CSV table of C-alpha atoms and ligand atoms in Angstrom, one decimal:
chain,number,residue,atom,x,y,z
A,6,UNK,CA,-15.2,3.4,-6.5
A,7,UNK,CA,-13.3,2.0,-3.5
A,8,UNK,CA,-15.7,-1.0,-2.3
A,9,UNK,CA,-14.8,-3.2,0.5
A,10,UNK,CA,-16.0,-6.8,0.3
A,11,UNK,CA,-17.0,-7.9,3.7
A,12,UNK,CA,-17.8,-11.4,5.7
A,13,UNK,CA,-16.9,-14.5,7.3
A,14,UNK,CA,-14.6,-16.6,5.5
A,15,UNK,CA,-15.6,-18.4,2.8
A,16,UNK,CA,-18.6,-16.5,2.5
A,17,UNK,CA,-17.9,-16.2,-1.0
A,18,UNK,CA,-15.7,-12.8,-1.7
A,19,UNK,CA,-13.0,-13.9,-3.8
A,20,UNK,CA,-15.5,-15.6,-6.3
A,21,UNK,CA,-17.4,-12.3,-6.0
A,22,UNK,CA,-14.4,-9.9,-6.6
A,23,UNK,CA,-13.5,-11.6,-9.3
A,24,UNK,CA,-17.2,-11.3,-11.2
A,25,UNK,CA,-16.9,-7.4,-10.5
A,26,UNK,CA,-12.8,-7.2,-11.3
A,27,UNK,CA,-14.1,-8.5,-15.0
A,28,UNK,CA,-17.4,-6.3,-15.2
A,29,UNK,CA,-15.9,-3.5,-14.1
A,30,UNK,CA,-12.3,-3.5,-14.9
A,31,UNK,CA,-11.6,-2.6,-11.6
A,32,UNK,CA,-8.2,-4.5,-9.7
A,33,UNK,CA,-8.7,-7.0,-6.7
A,34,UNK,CA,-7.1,-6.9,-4.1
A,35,UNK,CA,-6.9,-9.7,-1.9
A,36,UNK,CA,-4.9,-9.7,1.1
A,37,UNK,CA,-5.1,-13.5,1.3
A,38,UNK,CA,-3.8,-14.1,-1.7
A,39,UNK,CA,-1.0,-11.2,-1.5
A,40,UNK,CA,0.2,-12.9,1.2
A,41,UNK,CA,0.2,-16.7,0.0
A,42,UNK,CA,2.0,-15.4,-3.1
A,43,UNK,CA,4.5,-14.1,-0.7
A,44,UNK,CA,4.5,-17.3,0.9
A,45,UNK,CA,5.0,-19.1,-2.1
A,46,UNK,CA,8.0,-16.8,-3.3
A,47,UNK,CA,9.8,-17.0,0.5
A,48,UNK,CA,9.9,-13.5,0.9
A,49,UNK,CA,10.7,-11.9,4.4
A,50,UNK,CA,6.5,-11.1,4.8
A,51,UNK,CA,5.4,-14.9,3.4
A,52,UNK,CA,8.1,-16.1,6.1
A,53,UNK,CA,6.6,-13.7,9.1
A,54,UNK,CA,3.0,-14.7,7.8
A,55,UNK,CA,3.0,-18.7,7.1
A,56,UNK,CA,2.7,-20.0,10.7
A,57,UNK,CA,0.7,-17.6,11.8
A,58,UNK,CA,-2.0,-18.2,9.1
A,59,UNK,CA,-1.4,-22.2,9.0
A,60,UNK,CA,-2.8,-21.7,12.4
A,61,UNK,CA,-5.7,-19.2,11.4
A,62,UNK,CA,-4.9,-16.8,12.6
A,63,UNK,CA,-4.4,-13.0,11.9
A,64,UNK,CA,-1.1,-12.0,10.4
A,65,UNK,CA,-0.2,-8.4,12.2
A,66,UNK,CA,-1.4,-5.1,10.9
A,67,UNK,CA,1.4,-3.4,10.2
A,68,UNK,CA,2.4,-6.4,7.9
A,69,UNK,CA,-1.1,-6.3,5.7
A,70,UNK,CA,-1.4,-2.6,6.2
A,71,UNK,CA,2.1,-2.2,4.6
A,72,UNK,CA,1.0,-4.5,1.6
A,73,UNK,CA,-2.0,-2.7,0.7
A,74,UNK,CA,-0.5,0.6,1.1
A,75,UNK,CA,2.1,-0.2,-1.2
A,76,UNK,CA,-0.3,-2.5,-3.7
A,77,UNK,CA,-3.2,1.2,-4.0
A,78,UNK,CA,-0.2,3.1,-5.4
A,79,UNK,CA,0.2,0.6,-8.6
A,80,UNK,CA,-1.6,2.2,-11.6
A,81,UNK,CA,-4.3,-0.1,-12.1
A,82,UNK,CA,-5.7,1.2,-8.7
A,83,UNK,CA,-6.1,4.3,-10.1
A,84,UNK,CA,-10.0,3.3,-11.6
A,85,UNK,CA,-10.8,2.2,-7.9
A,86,UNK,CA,-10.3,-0.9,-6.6
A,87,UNK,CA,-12.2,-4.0,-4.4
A,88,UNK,CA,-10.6,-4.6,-1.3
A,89,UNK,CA,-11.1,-8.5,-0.3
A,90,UNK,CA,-10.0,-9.8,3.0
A,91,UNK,CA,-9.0,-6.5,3.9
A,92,UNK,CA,-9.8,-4.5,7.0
A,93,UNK,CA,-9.8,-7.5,9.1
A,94,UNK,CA,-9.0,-6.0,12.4
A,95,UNK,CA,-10.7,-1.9,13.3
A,96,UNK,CA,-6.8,-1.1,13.2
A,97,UNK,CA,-6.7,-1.6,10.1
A,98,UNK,CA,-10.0,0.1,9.2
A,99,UNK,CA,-8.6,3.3,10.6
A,100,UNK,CA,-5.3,2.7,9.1
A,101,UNK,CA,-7.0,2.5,5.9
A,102,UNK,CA,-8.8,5.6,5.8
A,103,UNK,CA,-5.4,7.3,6.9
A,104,UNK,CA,-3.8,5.7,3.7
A,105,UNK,CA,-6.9,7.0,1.6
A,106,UNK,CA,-7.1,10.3,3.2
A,107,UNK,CA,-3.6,11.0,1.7
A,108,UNK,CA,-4.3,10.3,-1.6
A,109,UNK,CA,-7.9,12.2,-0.8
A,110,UNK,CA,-10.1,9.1,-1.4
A,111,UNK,CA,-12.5,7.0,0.7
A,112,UNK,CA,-14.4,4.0,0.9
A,113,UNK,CA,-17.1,4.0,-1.0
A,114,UNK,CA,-19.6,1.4,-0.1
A,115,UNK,CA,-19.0,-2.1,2.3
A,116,UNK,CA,-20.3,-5.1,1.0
A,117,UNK,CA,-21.4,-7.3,3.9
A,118,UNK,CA,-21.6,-11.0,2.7
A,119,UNK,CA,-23.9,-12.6,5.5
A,120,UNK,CA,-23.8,-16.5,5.1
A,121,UNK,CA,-24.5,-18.1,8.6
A,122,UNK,CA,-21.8,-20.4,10.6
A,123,UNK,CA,-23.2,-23.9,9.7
A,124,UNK,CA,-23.4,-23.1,6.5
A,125,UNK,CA,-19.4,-21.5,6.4
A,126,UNK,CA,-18.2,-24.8,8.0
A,127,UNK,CA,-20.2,-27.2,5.0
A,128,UNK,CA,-18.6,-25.2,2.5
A,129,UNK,CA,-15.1,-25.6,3.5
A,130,UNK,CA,-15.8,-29.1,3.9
A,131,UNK,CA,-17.1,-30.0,0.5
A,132,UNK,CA,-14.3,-27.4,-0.6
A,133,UNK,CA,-11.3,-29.7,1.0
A,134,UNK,CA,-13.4,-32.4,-0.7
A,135,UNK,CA,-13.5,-31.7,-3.5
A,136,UNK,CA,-9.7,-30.3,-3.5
A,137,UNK,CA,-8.5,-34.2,-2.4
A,138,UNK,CA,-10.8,-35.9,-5.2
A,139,UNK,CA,-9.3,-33.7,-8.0
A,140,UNK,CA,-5.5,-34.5,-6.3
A,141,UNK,CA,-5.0,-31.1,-5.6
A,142,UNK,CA,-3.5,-30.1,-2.2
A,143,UNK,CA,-5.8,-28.6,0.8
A,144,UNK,CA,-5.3,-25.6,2.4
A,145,UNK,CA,-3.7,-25.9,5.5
A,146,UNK,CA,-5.8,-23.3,7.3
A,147,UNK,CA,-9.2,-25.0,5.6
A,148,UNK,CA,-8.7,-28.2,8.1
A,149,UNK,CA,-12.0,-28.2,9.8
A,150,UNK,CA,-10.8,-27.5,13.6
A,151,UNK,CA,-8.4,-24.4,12.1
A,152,UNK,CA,-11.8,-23.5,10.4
A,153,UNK,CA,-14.1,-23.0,13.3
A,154,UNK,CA,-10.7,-20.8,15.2
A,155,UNK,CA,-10.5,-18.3,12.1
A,156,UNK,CA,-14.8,-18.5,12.7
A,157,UNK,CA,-13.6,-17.5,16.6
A,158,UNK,CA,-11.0,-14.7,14.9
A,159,UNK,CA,-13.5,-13.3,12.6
A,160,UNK,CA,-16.3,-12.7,15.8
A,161,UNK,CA,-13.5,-11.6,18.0
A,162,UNK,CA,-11.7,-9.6,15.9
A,163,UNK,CA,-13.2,-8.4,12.1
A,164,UNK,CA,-16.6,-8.4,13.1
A,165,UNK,CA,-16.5,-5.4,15.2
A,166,UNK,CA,-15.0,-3.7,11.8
A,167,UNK,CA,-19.0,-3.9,11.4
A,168,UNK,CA,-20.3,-0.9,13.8
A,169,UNK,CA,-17.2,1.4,12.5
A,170,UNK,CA,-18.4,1.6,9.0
A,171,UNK,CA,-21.7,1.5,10.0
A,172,UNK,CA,-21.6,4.3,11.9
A,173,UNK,CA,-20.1,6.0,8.5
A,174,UNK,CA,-23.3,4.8,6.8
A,175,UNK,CA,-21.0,2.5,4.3
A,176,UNK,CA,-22.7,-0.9,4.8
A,177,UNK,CA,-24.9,-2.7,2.7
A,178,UNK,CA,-26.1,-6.4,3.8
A,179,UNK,CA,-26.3,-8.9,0.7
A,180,UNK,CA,-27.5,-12.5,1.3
A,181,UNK,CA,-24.9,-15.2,1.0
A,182,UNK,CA,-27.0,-17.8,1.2
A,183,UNK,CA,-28.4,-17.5,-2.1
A,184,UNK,CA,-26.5,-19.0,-5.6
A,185,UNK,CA,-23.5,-17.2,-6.6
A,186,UNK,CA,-25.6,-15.4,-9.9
A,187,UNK,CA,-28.1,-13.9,-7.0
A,188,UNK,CA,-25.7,-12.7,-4.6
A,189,UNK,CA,-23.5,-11.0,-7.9
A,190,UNK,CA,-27.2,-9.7,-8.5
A,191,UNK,CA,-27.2,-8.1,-5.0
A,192,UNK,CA,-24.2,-6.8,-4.7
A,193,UNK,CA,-24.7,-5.0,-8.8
A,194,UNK,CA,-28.0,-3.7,-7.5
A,195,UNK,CA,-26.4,-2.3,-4.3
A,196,UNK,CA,-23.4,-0.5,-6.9
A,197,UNK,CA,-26.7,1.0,-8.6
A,198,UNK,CA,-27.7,2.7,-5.6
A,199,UNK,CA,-24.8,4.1,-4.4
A,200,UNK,CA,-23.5,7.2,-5.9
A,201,UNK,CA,-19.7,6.4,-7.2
A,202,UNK,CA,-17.4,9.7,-6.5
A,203,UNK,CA,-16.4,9.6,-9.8
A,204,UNK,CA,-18.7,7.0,-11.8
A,205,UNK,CA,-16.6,3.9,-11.3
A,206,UNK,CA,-19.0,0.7,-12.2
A,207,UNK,CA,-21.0,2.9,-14.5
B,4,ADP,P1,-10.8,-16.5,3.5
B,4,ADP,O1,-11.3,-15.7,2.4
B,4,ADP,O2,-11.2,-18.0,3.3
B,4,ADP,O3,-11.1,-16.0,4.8
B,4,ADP,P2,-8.2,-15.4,3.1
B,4,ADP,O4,-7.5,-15.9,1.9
B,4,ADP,O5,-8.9,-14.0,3.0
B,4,ADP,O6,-9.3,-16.5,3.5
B,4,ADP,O7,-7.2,-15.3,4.3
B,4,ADP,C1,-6.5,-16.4,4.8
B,4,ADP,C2,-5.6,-16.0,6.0
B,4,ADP,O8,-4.7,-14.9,5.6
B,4,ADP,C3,-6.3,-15.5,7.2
B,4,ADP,O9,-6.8,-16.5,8.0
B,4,ADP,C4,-5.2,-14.6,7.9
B,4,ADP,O10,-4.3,-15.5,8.6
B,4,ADP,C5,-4.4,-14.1,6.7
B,4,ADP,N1,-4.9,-12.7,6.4
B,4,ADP,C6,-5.5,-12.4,5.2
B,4,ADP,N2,-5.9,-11.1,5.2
B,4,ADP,C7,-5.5,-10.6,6.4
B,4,ADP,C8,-5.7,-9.3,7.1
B,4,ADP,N3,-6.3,-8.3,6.5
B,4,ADP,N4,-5.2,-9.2,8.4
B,4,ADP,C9,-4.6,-10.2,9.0
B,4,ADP,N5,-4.4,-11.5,8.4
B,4,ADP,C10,-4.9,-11.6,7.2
């Protein structure tokens, strides 16, 4: 099963992915976090990618693209994977089903996480909040005006990812609003309903 975990940021896919990554034994694959490893080890990529997403926003295609082509090849890909963060831009949609083509896979199913825009911006408040109570540092790109421009970059840019797998017939709409145990609950019925190519999440 190749799923792609869809919506705004901070709508709640990491702490999703990594629900299904343990129910499922499936990897996760976070493009976010690829690339703020490769921030944090000073490699050419994190130095291309750090100002660019201090400022939120969207680190070039060819850079992520290149990532997740290389990261689908590793072997615990090879039971299907989730794909958070990733498409962000139609580019990379296509690009992505070029990459899968070649290894004669496809998405599966995409995930849509709708949480509204009011909502989005509370969270990443109480999430900075919470982050200076504990000591620990805030992300740069969770300071509430670079918030609301990666809110402008998702409309502009990742939401019109939307109508291209729609018009495969690969999105399913899960509400974000609800607890984290409910939306895991949508999202498990949702893997029910679809038919895996080869049986991936039982
Ligand atoms: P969130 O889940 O809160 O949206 P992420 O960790 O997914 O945050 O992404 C943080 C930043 O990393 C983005 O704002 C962007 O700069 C960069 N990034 C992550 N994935 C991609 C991608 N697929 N294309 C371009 N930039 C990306």
């Amino acid at each position: 099963m190749i799923l792609i975990l869809f919506g705004p940021p901070a709508a709640g896919k990491g702490t999703q992915a990594a629900r299904l990554k343990e129910a499922h034994k499936v990897a996760h694959l976070s493009t976010g976090d690829m690339l703020r490893a490769a921030i944090a080890q000073g490699t050419e990529v994190g130095k291309r990618a750090k100002a660019i997403m201090d400022k939120g926003e969207l680190v070039p295609d060819d850079i992520v693209v290149g990532i997740i082509g290389d990261r689908i090849k590793e072997p615990d890909c090879r039971n299907g994977f989730i794909l958070d963060g990733f498409p962000r831009t139609v580019n990379q949609a296509r690009a992505l089903d070029d990459l899968l083509k070649g290894r004669k896979l496809a998405v599966d199913v995409v995930v849509v996480i709708e949480v509204d825009e009011a909502a989005l911006i509370k969270r990443v408040e109480n999430r900075a909040n919470e982050a200076r109570a504990k000591g620990q540092p805030v992300r740069p790109d969770d300071d509430p005006e670079t918030f609301k421009k990666r809110l402008a970059v998702y409309r502009a840019e990742t939401a019109p990812v939307l109508p291209y797998y729609d018009a495969q017939g690969k999105t399913r709409r899960v509400d974000g609003m609800k607890s984290i145990d409910e939306v895991t609950a949508q999202i498990e019925a949702v893997l029910k309903a679809v038919k895996p190519r080869k049986g991936w999440f039982g």
